[in-house]
PDB file of C-alpha atoms in Angstrom:
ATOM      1  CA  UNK U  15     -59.212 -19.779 -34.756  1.00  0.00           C
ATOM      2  CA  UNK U  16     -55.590 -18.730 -33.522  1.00  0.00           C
ATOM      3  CA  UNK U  17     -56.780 -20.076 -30.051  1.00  0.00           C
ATOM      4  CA  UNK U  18     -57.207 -23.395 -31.959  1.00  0.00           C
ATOM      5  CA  UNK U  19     -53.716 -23.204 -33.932  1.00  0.00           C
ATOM      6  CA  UNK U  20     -52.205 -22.593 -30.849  1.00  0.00           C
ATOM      7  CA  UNK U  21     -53.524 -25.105 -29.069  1.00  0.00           C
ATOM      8  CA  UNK U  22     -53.153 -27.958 -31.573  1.00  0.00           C
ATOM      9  CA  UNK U  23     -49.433 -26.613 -32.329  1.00  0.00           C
ATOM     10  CA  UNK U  24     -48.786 -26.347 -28.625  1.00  0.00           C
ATOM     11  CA  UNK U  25     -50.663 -29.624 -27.230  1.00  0.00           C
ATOM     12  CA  UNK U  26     -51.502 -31.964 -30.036  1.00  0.00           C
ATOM     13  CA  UNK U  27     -48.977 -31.559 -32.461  1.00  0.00           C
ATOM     14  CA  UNK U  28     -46.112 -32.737 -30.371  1.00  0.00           C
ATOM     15  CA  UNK U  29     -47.841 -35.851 -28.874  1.00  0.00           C
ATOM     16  CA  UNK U  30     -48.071 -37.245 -32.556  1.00  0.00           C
ATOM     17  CA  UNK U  31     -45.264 -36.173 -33.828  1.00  0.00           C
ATOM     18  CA  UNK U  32     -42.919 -37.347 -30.746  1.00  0.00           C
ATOM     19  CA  UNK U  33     -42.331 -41.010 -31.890  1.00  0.00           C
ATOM     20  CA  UNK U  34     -43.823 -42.060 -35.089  1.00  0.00           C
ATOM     21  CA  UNK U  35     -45.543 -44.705 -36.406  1.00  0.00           C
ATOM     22  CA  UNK U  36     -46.202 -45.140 -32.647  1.00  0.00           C
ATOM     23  CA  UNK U  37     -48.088 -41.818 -31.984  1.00  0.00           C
ATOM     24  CA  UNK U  38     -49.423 -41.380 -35.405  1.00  0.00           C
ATOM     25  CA  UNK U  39     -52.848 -43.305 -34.046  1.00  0.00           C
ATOM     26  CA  UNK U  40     -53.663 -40.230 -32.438  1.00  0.00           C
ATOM     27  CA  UNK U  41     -54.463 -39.259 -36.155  1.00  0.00           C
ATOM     28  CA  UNK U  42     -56.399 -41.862 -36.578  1.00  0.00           C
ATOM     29  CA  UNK U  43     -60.564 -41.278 -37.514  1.00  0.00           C
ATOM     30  CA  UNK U  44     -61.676 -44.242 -35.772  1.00  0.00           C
ATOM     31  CA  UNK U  45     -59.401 -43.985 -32.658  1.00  0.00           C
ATOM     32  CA  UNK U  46     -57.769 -40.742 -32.622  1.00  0.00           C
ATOM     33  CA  UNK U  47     -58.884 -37.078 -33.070  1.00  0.00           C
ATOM     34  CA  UNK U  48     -59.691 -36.214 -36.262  1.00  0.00           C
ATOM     35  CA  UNK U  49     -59.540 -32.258 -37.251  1.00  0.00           C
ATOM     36  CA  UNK U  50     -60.649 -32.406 -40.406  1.00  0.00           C
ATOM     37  CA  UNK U  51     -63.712 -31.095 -40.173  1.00  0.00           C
ATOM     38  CA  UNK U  52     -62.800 -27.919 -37.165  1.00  0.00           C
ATOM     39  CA  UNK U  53     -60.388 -26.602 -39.711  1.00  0.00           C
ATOM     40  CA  UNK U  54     -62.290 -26.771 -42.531  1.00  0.00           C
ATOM     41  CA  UNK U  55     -65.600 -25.343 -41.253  1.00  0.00           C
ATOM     42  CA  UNK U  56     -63.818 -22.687 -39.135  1.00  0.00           C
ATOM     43  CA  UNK U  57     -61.095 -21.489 -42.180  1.00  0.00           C
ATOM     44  CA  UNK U  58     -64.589 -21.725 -44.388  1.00  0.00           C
ATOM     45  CA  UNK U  59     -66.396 -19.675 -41.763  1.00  0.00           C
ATOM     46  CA  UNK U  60     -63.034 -17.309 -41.457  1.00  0.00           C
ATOM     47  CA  UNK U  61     -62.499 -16.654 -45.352  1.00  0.00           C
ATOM     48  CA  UNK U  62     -66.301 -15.982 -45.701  1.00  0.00           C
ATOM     49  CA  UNK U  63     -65.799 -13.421 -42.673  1.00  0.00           C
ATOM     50  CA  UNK U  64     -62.492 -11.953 -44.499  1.00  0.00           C
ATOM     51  CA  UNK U  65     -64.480 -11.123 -48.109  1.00  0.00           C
ATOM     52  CA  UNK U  66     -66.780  -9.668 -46.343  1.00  0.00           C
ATOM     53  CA  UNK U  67     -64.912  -7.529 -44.668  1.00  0.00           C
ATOM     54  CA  UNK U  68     -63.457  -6.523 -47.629  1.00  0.00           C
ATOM     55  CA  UNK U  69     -66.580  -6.137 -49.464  1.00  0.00           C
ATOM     56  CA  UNK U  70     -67.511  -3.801 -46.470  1.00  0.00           C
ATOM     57  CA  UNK U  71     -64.494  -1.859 -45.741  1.00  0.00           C
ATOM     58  CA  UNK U  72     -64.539  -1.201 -49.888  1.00  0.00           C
ATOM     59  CA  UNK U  73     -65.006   2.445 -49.735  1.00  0.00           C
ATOM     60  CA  UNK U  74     -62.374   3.157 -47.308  1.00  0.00           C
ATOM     61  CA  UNK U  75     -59.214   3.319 -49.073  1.00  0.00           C
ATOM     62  CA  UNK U  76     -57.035   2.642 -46.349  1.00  0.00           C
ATOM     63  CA  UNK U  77     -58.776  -0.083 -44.511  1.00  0.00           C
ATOM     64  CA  UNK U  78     -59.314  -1.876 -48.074  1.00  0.00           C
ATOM     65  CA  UNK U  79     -55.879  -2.043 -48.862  1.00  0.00           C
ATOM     66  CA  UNK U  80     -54.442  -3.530 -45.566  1.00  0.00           C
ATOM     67  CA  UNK U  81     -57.426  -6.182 -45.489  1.00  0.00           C
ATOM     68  CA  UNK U  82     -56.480  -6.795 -49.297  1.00  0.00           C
ATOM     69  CA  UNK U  83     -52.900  -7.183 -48.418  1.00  0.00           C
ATOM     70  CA  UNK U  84     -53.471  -9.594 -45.183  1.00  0.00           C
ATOM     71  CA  UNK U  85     -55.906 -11.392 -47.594  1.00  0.00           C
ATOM     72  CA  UNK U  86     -53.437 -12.222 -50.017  1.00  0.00           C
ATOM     73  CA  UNK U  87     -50.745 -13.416 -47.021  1.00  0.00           C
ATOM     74  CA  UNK U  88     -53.234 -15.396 -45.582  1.00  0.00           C
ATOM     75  CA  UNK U  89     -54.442 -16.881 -49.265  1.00  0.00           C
ATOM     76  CA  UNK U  90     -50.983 -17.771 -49.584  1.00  0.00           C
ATOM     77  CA  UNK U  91     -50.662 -19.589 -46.378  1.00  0.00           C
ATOM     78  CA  UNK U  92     -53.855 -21.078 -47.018  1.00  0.00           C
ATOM     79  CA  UNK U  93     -52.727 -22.274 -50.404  1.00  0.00           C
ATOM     80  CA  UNK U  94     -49.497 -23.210 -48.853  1.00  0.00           C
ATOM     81  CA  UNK U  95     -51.857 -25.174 -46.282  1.00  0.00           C
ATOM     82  CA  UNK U  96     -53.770 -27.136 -49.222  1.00  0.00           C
ATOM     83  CA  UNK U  97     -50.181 -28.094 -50.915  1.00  0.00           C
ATOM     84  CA  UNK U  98     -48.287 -28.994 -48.401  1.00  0.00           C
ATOM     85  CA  UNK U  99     -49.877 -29.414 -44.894  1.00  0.00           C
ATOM     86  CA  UNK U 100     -53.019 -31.461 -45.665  1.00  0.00           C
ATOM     87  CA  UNK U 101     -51.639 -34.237 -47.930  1.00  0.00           C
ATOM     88  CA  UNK U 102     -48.569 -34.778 -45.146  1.00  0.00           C
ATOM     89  CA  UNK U 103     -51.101 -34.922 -42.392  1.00  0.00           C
ATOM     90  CA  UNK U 104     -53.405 -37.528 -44.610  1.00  0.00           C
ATOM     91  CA  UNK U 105     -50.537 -39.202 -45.357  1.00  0.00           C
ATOM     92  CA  UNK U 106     -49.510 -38.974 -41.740  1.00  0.00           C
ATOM     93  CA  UNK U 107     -53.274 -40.612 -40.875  1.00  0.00           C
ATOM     94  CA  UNK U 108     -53.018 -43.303 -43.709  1.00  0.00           C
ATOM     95  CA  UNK U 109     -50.013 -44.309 -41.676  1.00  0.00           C
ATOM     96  CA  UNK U 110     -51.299 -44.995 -38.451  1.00  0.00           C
ATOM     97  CA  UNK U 111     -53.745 -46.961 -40.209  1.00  0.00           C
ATOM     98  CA  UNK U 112     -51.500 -49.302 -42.522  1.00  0.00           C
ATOM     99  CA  UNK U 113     -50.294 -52.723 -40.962  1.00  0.00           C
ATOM    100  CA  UNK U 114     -46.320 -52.540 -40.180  1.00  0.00           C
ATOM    101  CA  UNK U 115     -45.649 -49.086 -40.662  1.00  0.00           C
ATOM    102  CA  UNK U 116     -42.137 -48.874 -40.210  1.00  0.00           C
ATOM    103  CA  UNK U 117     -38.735 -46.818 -41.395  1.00  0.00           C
ATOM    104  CA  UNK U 118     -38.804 -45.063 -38.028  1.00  0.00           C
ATOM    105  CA  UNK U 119     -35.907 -42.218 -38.920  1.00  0.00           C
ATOM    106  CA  UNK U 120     -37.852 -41.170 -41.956  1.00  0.00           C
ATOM    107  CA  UNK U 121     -40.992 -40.516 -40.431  1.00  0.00           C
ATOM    108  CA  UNK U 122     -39.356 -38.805 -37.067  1.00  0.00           C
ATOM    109  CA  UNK U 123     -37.414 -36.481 -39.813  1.00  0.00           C
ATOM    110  CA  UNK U 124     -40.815 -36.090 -41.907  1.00  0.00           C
ATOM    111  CA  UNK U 125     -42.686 -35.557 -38.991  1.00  0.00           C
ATOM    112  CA  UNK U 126     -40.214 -32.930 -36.861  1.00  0.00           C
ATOM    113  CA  UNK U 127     -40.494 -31.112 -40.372  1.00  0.00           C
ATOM    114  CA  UNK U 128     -43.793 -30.769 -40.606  1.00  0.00           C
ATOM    115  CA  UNK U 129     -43.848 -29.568 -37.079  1.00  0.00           C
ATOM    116  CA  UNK U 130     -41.142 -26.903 -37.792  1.00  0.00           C
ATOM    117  CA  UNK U 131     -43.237 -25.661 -40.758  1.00  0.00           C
ATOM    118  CA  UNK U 132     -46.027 -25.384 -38.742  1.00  0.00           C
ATOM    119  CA  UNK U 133     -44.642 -22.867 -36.232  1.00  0.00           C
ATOM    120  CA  UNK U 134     -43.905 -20.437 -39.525  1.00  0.00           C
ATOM    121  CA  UNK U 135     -47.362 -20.895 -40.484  1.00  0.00           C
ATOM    122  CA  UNK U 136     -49.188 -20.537 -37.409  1.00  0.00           C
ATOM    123  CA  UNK U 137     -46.811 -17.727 -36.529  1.00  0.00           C
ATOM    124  CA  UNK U 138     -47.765 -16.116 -39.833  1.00  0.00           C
ATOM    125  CA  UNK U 139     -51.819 -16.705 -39.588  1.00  0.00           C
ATOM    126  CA  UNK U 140     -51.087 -14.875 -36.068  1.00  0.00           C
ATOM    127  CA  UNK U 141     -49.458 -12.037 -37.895  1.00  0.00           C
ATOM    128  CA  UNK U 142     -51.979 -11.332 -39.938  1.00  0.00           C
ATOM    129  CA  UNK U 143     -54.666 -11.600 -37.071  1.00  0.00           C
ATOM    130  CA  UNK U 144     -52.747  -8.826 -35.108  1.00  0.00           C
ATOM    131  CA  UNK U 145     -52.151  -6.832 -38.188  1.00  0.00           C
ATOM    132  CA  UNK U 146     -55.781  -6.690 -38.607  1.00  0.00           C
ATOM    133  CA  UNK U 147     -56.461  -4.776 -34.916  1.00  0.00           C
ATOM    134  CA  UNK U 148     -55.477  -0.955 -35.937  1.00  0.00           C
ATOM    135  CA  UNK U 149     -57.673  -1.543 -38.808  1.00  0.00           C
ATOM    136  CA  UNK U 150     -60.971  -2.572 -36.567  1.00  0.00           C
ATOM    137  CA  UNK U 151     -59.348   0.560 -34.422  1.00  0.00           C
ATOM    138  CA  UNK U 152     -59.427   2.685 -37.328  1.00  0.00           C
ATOM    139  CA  UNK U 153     -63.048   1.666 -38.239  1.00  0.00           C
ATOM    140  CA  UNK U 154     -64.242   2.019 -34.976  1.00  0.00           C
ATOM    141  CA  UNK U 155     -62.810   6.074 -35.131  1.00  0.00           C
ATOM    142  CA  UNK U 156     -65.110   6.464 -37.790  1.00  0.00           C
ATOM    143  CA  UNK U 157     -68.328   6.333 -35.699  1.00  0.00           C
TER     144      UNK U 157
END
């Protein structure tokens, strides 16, 4: 999934967000790429993989607490993600559809911010993934 965030963040992000409404049709369902459905079968697929890995780890103090922790940062991005992220990107999409999108500055300003956020968050849903290796480490001692 970081592989993903990185890519898109790295790759796809800036080619629609370089010159909107122009580049917004890379957004687009019937013409563009639509993500919609990666992200939300792979976060799905990730947050079922997280409780259980609570639910498993549950009797070792330790372990349970850290993944508890990253949980709630990553709920919080995830929630954060649901607020913010999604409706601008729909939005975003709903543009590139309309006839005679226009007011160029405003989207270019709404647009580089979104962008901007979106290095904090993928930076922080990288955090947590790295924070969770000396816990698999510690795990893995137990054997």
């Amino acid at each position: 999934m970081n592989g993903a965030q990185v890519f898109e963040t790295i790759v796809f992000v800036p080619k629609w967000a370089a010159s909107p409404p122009e580049t917004l049709g890379l957004l687009a369902d019937k013409n563009g790429v639509s993500l919609k459905t990666f992200w939300i079968a792979f976060h799905s697929l990730h947050e079922v993989a997280f409780m259980l890995a609570i639910a498993f780890c549950w009797q070792l103090d330790f372990v349970r607490n850290w993944l508890l922790v990253l949980f709630a940062v990553h709920f919080a991005v995830r929630v954060w993600t649901i607020v913010y992220f999604a409706p601008n990107i729909m939005a975003f999409e709903r543009i590139a559809t309309a006839e005679g999108a226009d007011a160029r500055s405003e989207l270019g300003r709404r647009a580089a911010h979104w962008q901007t956020l979106n290095y904090v968050r993928v930076a922080i849903f990288i955090a947590v993934s790295i924070a969770l290796v000396p816990l698999c480490i510690e795990v893995l001692r137990l054997r």
